[in-house]
């Protein structure tokens, strides 16, 4: 496992505790890792996650009122290399080291000064503000009015400060600073450091092949790698297939939409993706080209988890205008099937034209899937050791079997 930058042990210890501790959620029932389970490739195995108020874990998790979050839970691999966060890129690293986030001026410069890992340090400030993800309703945090981020963040720090072990962990991680002088930025920076250290990988067969070892790929994987370039996958999944660099650009990949949506369209259940950030109608239904590292381990796929198998997602690229119409919604859970939008004409109206020439024979699909499996680092197959046995609040820890 190679890290971008070494993260000090005390910071990792703190970050790990916080990432698994449900104390960060309103009703103390959800931790970050509830939706990013190490045992499920740092996702949750569901098309759309169930956050606050949910029961059970992994694919079986459900909500008594049938609630889902709006988008699929992405994997958390090699986040230190990610420039654009979230499916629509609304948190991102700008040139000259600054960060753009939806909280804008809420993030005081004293908070920004604490961030050691760029947008990754800031990112965990947001899931805690989401009612459907972590905040919930009817609790001592949830009565803070929406948008009053600073008040909410300081109440979470009050909760943490009431636990002596947390005071010690924070002061060990930031030597020389007293807990009472810290803000939630110190917590989210630690979570960022933990995520970068626990989930960074650089030793898949494809990594080793790129480092010059020609014997790492099977014949089928070599054919798949060639196809990946010749059929046009690399037009969007650019030079660095694994981590999505240079830019994780945004495209309309001709995928169906379902779930609660983001308030867009006539029903409010549509999701205009990147347009929501830029305001530009040309960006409608464009989503981030995701990194493909360890993709074999992170089903389902797509921004609402449209495909439950990797093969299904690859087959979608065979003449997208017809595969979109032939989409088989029975692969997702029944509650979501009912929410499928039949707006195929609108999806195709802004579908990326680079997809149009792609035709894939069955054998090419086979080889592409084999190639995608060469992006898996064996060390990522079993991440159970990442989960701690206990957290300072004493609350139970979510660990998928
Ligand atoms: C209820 C489930 C849920 C919880 C709890 C949750 N997340 Fe997520 N996470 C998601 C979803 C869904 C997305 C994608 C949302 C979007 O794109 O709009 C996401 C996105 C992310 C991303 C961006 C990854 C990328 O590729 O863009 C990171 C990093 C992340 N979460 C970390 C965290 C941390 C840290 C916490 C705890 C503070 C947390 N998550 C809590 C579901 C969850
Ligand atoms: C026009 C740009 C474009 C092209 C060409 C393209 N992709 Fe994608 N790919 C994307 C975008 C954008 C997404 C995410 C779309 C979404 O969820 O809305 C994606 C998602 C994926 C995913 C799912 C990732 C995940 O974590 O959910 C896989 C696998 C994938 N692409 C493989 C391929 C393969 C194989 C090819 C070539 C046959 C290809 N892509 C061609 C843009 C593209």
XYZ file of C-alpha atoms and ligand atoms in Angstrom:
487
model
C 0.000 0.000 0.000
C 1.569 3.313 -1.013
C 0.357 6.629 0.330
C 0.436 9.954 -1.416
C 1.815 11.616 1.666
C 2.592 9.963 4.968
C -0.177 10.559 7.474
C 0.840 10.646 11.147
C -0.412 7.696 13.183
C -2.236 9.780 15.780
C -4.267 11.476 13.056
C -5.187 8.114 11.515
C -6.275 6.777 14.917
C -8.547 9.762 15.449
C -9.900 9.692 11.898
C -10.648 5.999 12.042
C -12.569 6.374 15.304
C -14.623 9.237 13.886
C -15.361 7.518 10.567
C -16.855 4.517 12.351
C -18.518 6.420 15.205
C -22.265 7.001 14.950
C -21.882 9.915 17.346
C -21.512 12.163 14.284
C -25.106 11.460 13.261
C -28.178 13.142 14.728
C -29.797 10.030 16.148
C -26.497 8.225 16.757
C -27.572 5.553 14.283
C -25.364 6.080 11.213
C -21.624 6.437 10.756
C -19.738 7.357 7.595
C -18.910 3.705 7.159
C -22.552 2.584 7.272
C -22.644 3.559 3.594
C -18.971 2.948 2.857
C -18.417 -0.489 4.367
C -14.878 -1.865 4.014
C -16.344 -5.352 3.495
C -18.342 -4.101 0.484
C -15.581 -2.333 -1.421
C -16.196 0.870 0.607
C -19.747 1.048 -0.737
C -22.933 -0.454 0.657
C -23.909 -2.981 -2.008
C -27.133 -1.084 -2.733
C -28.179 0.929 -5.772
C -29.128 3.802 -3.472
C -28.083 3.929 0.193
C -30.374 4.149 3.174
C -29.100 6.600 5.772
C -30.637 7.926 8.983
C -33.366 5.696 10.414
C -32.317 2.650 8.385
C -32.363 -0.934 9.590
C -29.842 -3.694 8.829
C -26.734 -3.363 6.685
C -25.401 -3.847 3.185
C -27.791 -4.974 0.426
C -30.479 -5.841 3.018
C -30.569 -2.379 4.546
C -33.972 -0.693 4.392
C -35.919 2.237 5.786
C -39.302 1.855 7.513
C -40.740 4.649 5.350
C -38.968 3.479 2.165
C -36.527 6.425 2.141
C -33.371 6.407 0.014
C -30.579 8.889 -0.546
C -30.460 10.574 -3.938
C -27.408 8.987 -5.489
C -25.304 5.850 -5.350
C -22.590 5.617 -2.720
C -19.229 5.753 -4.525
C -16.130 3.827 -3.526
C -13.490 5.629 -1.449
C -10.292 4.412 -3.116
C -7.290 6.714 -3.649
C -9.224 9.793 -2.615
C -6.012 11.768 -2.227
C -5.824 11.728 -6.029
C -9.439 12.774 -6.598
C -9.882 16.368 -7.790
C -13.679 16.412 -8.114
C -15.865 14.990 -5.394
C -19.417 13.679 -5.749
C -21.172 12.617 -8.949
C -21.680 16.251 -9.964
C -18.300 17.532 -8.752
C -19.784 20.061 -6.356
C -16.800 19.833 -4.036
C -13.577 20.326 -5.923
C -9.957 21.344 -5.717
C -9.390 24.577 -7.603
C -6.108 25.822 -8.984
C -3.797 27.470 -6.435
C -4.813 25.123 -3.668
C -8.219 26.473 -2.731
C -11.410 24.433 -2.511
C -14.889 25.068 -3.878
C -17.735 23.642 -1.780
C -21.472 24.245 -1.403
C -20.809 25.730 2.045
C -18.985 28.670 0.467
C -18.154 31.221 3.087
C -19.352 28.957 5.928
C -15.905 27.397 5.897
C -13.950 30.005 7.808
C -10.326 30.573 6.903
C -9.332 29.206 10.336
C -10.995 25.965 9.311
C -9.335 25.893 5.908
C -5.976 26.393 7.594
C -6.397 22.990 9.282
C -6.878 21.044 6.041
C -3.862 18.927 5.151
C -5.434 16.874 2.360
C -7.200 19.489 0.240
C -10.875 18.834 -0.550
C -10.659 15.444 1.132
C -10.220 17.203 4.498
C -13.275 19.394 3.882
C -15.530 16.767 2.387
C -16.715 15.049 5.615
C -18.260 18.373 6.722
C -21.156 17.706 4.318
C -22.613 14.238 5.003
C -23.267 15.315 8.618
C -25.480 18.180 7.383
C -27.706 15.923 5.274
C -30.961 14.943 6.968
C -31.409 11.825 4.877
C -27.790 10.713 5.244
C -26.766 11.432 8.855
C -28.667 14.265 10.515
C -32.118 12.664 10.685
C -34.999 14.368 12.467
C -36.124 14.847 16.094
C -32.780 15.068 17.821
C -30.532 17.650 19.465
C -28.656 18.320 16.191
C -31.594 18.224 13.790
C -33.291 21.291 15.289
C -30.519 23.522 13.922
C -32.097 25.327 10.926
C -30.916 24.190 7.471
C -27.894 26.102 6.173
C -26.724 27.068 9.675
C -23.741 24.861 9.156
C -21.468 26.592 11.649
C -23.899 26.042 14.525
C -24.436 22.398 13.575
C -20.698 21.737 13.300
C -20.022 23.271 16.689
C -22.780 21.205 18.314
C -21.155 18.065 16.948
C -17.842 19.218 18.461
C -19.665 19.679 21.791
C -20.811 16.082 21.638
C -17.260 14.914 20.975
C -15.805 17.155 23.678
C -18.049 15.517 26.273
C -16.108 12.271 25.777
C -12.733 12.355 27.507
C -11.163 9.810 25.143
C -11.926 12.040 22.161
C -10.305 15.045 23.850
C -7.159 12.955 24.263
C -7.232 11.622 20.694
C -7.669 15.131 19.231
C -4.893 16.608 21.358
C -2.559 13.746 20.403
C -3.348 14.233 16.709
C -2.766 18.007 16.872
C 0.062 18.346 19.346
C 0.146 21.752 21.005
C -3.499 22.677 20.376
C -6.102 22.377 23.111
C -9.375 20.631 22.231
C -11.294 23.759 23.204
C -9.515 25.673 20.425
C -10.483 23.138 17.765
C -13.386 23.024 15.305
C -15.022 20.231 13.343
C -12.393 20.922 10.664
C -9.920 19.123 12.937
C -12.250 16.123 12.910
C -12.889 16.109 9.158
C -9.204 16.576 8.379
C -8.501 13.479 10.487
C -11.210 11.494 8.675
C -9.626 12.581 5.372
C -6.202 11.412 6.550
C -7.631 8.091 7.672
C -9.469 7.489 4.377
C -6.361 8.312 2.345
C -4.223 5.958 4.368
C -6.646 3.039 4.720
C -7.975 2.924 1.166
C -5.031 3.799 -1.075
C -3.922 1.112 -3.492
C -1.291 0.927 -6.195
C -0.600 -2.722 -6.834
C -3.197 -4.089 -9.233
C -1.989 -6.174 -12.185
C -2.603 -3.087 -14.371
C -0.394 -0.930 -12.080
C 2.356 -3.543 -12.332
C 1.911 -3.794 -16.101
C 2.274 -0.014 -16.397
C 5.422 -0.205 -14.282
C 6.908 -2.416 -16.981
C 6.091 -6.003 -16.018
C 4.650 -7.489 -19.198
C 3.593 -10.749 -17.560
C 0.904 -9.370 -15.286
C -2.096 -9.595 -17.577
C -3.821 -12.684 -18.967
C -4.348 -12.987 -22.713
C -7.995 -11.947 -22.315
C -7.004 -8.949 -20.181
C -4.464 -7.845 -22.792
C -7.118 -8.070 -25.490
C -9.513 -6.170 -23.207
C -6.947 -3.437 -22.586
C -6.503 -3.003 -26.329
C -10.262 -2.950 -26.890
C -10.691 -0.389 -24.105
C -8.559 1.961 -26.179
C -9.743 1.080 -29.674
C -13.519 1.070 -29.080
C -13.330 4.522 -27.472
C -13.579 3.987 -23.700
C -10.452 6.090 -23.231
C -12.146 9.098 -24.803
C -13.681 9.646 -21.382
C -11.840 7.268 -19.037
C -8.619 9.051 -19.854
C -4.941 8.302 -19.457
C -5.223 7.299 -15.815
C -8.039 4.784 -15.914
C -7.477 3.769 -12.311
C -7.820 7.120 -10.590
C -9.682 9.037 -13.265
C -7.019 11.658 -13.875
C -6.408 14.103 -15.373
C -9.833 15.509 -14.700
C -12.798 13.188 -13.993
C -14.687 15.104 -16.698
C -18.499 15.086 -16.902
C -20.551 13.256 -19.530
C -24.092 12.082 -20.158
C -23.554 8.319 -20.308
C -27.143 7.584 -21.511
C -28.271 5.970 -18.258
C -31.787 5.722 -16.845
C -32.822 7.710 -13.780
C -34.705 6.485 -10.698
C -34.949 7.122 -6.961
C -35.986 10.292 -5.131
C -33.983 12.544 -7.489
C -32.560 15.950 -6.717
C -35.714 18.025 -7.244
C -35.255 18.467 -10.991
C -37.708 18.020 -13.859
C -41.532 18.131 -13.787
C -41.830 15.430 -11.106
C -38.897 16.670 -9.034
C -37.458 13.166 -9.163
C -35.043 13.820 -11.983
C -31.365 14.671 -11.505
C -29.725 17.204 -13.812
C -26.251 16.321 -12.560
C -23.498 18.755 -13.448
C -25.991 21.440 -14.588
C -26.939 21.832 -10.910
C -23.424 23.088 -10.226
C -22.702 25.155 -13.340
C -26.228 26.327 -14.264
C -25.379 25.496 -17.879
C -28.116 23.495 -19.699
C -25.377 21.897 -21.828
C -24.304 20.111 -18.627
C -27.715 18.506 -18.103
C -27.442 14.843 -16.990
C -23.675 14.943 -17.118
C -22.018 13.049 -14.280
C -18.433 12.562 -13.258
C -16.408 9.945 -15.109
C -15.553 7.773 -12.127
C -12.180 6.227 -11.387
C -12.190 2.494 -12.173
C -9.745 1.255 -9.526
C -11.007 -1.950 -7.825
C -14.191 -1.643 -9.899
C -14.766 -5.399 -9.632
C -15.407 -4.964 -5.891
C -17.827 -2.021 -5.957
C -21.145 -3.157 -7.482
C -23.726 -1.774 -8.199
C -22.576 0.716 -10.843
C -23.741 4.116 -12.126
C -24.835 7.304 -10.353
C -27.991 5.670 -9.024
C -26.663 2.105 -9.137
C -28.440 1.303 -12.398
C -26.461 -1.897 -13.029
C -25.912 -4.586 -10.446
C -23.162 -6.346 -12.407
C -20.034 -5.082 -14.102
C -20.894 -7.057 -17.212
C -24.295 -5.367 -17.346
C -22.673 -1.948 -17.262
C -20.216 -2.824 -20.037
C -23.020 -4.266 -22.213
C -24.826 -0.933 -21.870
C -22.141 0.628 -24.080
C -23.076 -1.561 -27.042
C -25.119 0.979 -29.037
C -26.370 3.052 -26.087
C -29.380 4.466 -27.890
C -30.923 1.016 -28.026
C -29.561 -0.383 -24.747
C -31.043 2.609 -22.903
C -34.508 1.726 -24.233
C -33.986 -1.955 -23.420
C -32.860 -1.256 -19.815
C -33.982 -4.055 -17.488
C -35.248 -2.377 -14.323
C -36.005 -5.726 -12.663
C -32.352 -5.907 -11.586
C -32.871 -3.211 -8.918
C -34.927 -3.476 -5.766
C -38.740 -3.312 -6.142
C -39.139 0.015 -4.313
C -36.814 1.635 -6.835
C -38.308 -0.064 -9.896
C -41.485 1.939 -9.393
C -39.606 5.239 -9.512
C -38.023 4.688 -12.951
C -38.474 7.768 -15.140
C -39.547 7.193 -18.727
C -37.777 10.259 -20.059
C -35.605 8.417 -22.567
C -35.983 11.057 -25.284
C -34.679 13.723 -22.948
C -31.765 11.569 -21.856
C -30.827 10.922 -25.480
C -31.158 14.608 -26.363
C -27.944 15.375 -24.449
C -26.317 11.926 -24.570
C -22.600 12.207 -25.317
C -22.001 11.733 -29.042
C -18.692 9.984 -28.339
C -20.805 6.995 -27.267
C -22.562 6.668 -30.617
C -20.007 4.654 -32.614
C -19.438 2.063 -29.874
C -20.463 -1.489 -30.822
C -19.329 -4.436 -28.719
C -19.340 -8.096 -29.790
C -20.009 -10.588 -26.981
C -16.361 -11.662 -26.954
C -15.258 -8.032 -26.677
C -17.569 -7.567 -23.682
C -15.963 -10.665 -22.122
C -12.482 -9.278 -22.657
C -13.382 -5.790 -21.405
C -14.774 -7.276 -18.194
C -11.587 -9.344 -17.764
C -9.531 -6.200 -18.314
C -11.541 -4.294 -15.690
C -10.743 -7.094 -13.234
C -7.042 -6.392 -13.795
C -7.657 -3.076 -12.003
C -8.195 -4.882 -8.678
C -5.478 -4.770 -6.031
C -5.639 -8.107 -4.174
C -5.077 -6.251 -0.911
C -8.442 -4.520 -1.390
C -10.369 -7.802 -1.433
C -10.411 -8.101 2.338
C -10.479 -4.807 4.179
C -12.019 -6.187 7.366
C -8.923 -5.259 9.403
C -9.754 -1.581 8.866
C -12.833 -1.767 11.099
C -12.028 -1.030 14.766
C -13.411 -3.182 17.586
C -14.817 -0.220 19.460
C -15.143 3.566 19.235
C -14.840 6.169 22.032
C -18.601 6.825 22.257
C -19.195 3.130 22.976
C -21.878 3.034 20.244
C -22.116 -0.167 18.173
C -20.071 -0.418 14.983
C -21.503 -1.311 11.579
C -19.562 -4.132 9.999
C -21.030 -6.109 7.112
C -20.514 -9.852 7.364
C -26.357 7.520 3.917
C -25.182 7.040 3.292
C -23.900 7.829 3.428
C -23.269 8.238 4.588
C -23.732 8.063 6.015
C -22.042 8.858 4.167
N -21.928 8.807 2.803
Fe -20.340 9.364 1.710
N -21.438 9.232 0.041
C -22.716 8.757 -0.034
C -23.295 9.078 -1.323
C -24.692 8.719 -1.788
C -22.321 9.801 -2.031
C -22.465 10.415 -3.442
C -23.369 11.631 -3.310
C -23.387 12.527 -4.531
O -22.600 12.357 -5.440
O -24.211 13.471 -4.574
C -21.152 9.870 -1.142
C -19.929 10.434 -1.494
C -18.815 10.426 -0.677
C -17.495 10.836 -1.077
C -17.089 11.322 -2.453
C -16.456 10.233 -3.264
C -16.383 10.546 -4.730
O -15.920 9.670 -5.481
O -16.793 11.609 -5.174
C -16.676 10.716 0.030
C -15.206 11.036 0.122
C -17.510 10.270 1.113
N -18.805 10.080 0.649
C -17.102 10.104 2.417
C -18.006 10.071 3.485
C -17.674 10.416 4.863
C -16.301 10.829 5.353
C -18.819 10.276 5.591
C -19.046 10.599 7.045
C -18.805 11.967 7.458
C -19.846 9.791 4.663
N -19.318 9.718 3.400
C -21.131 9.434 5.031
C -23.362 8.052 0.969
C -23.062 8.225 2.316
C -18.752 9.597 -23.231
C -17.818 9.294 -22.164
C -17.630 7.840 -21.774
C -17.257 6.796 -22.587
C -16.942 6.813 -24.076
C -17.184 5.630 -21.723
N -17.510 5.974 -20.446
Fe -17.665 4.714 -18.866
N -18.457 6.206 -17.748
C -18.606 7.516 -18.138
C -19.372 8.254 -17.157
C -19.730 9.721 -17.223
C -19.736 7.321 -16.168
C -20.650 7.588 -14.965
C -22.033 7.778 -15.536
C -23.163 7.888 -14.554
O -23.190 7.135 -13.580
O -24.063 8.722 -14.812
C -19.119 6.037 -16.561
C -19.195 4.887 -15.819
C -18.535 3.696 -16.144
C -18.514 2.526 -15.301
C -19.171 2.394 -13.931
C -18.315 3.032 -12.855
C -18.957 3.099 -11.500
O -18.211 3.176 -10.532
O -20.178 3.119 -11.381
C -17.802 1.567 -15.977
C -17.490 0.166 -15.507
C -17.401 2.137 -17.241
N -17.868 3.449 -17.312
C -16.673 1.500 -18.227
C -16.554 1.953 -19.527
C -16.142 1.146 -20.653
C -15.743 -0.313 -20.586
C -16.210 1.954 -21.762
C -15.950 1.595 -23.206
C -16.803 0.525 -23.738
C -16.649 3.268 -21.313
N -16.858 3.223 -19.970
C -16.842 4.353 -22.154
C -18.137 8.062 -19.318
C -17.786 7.318 -20.429
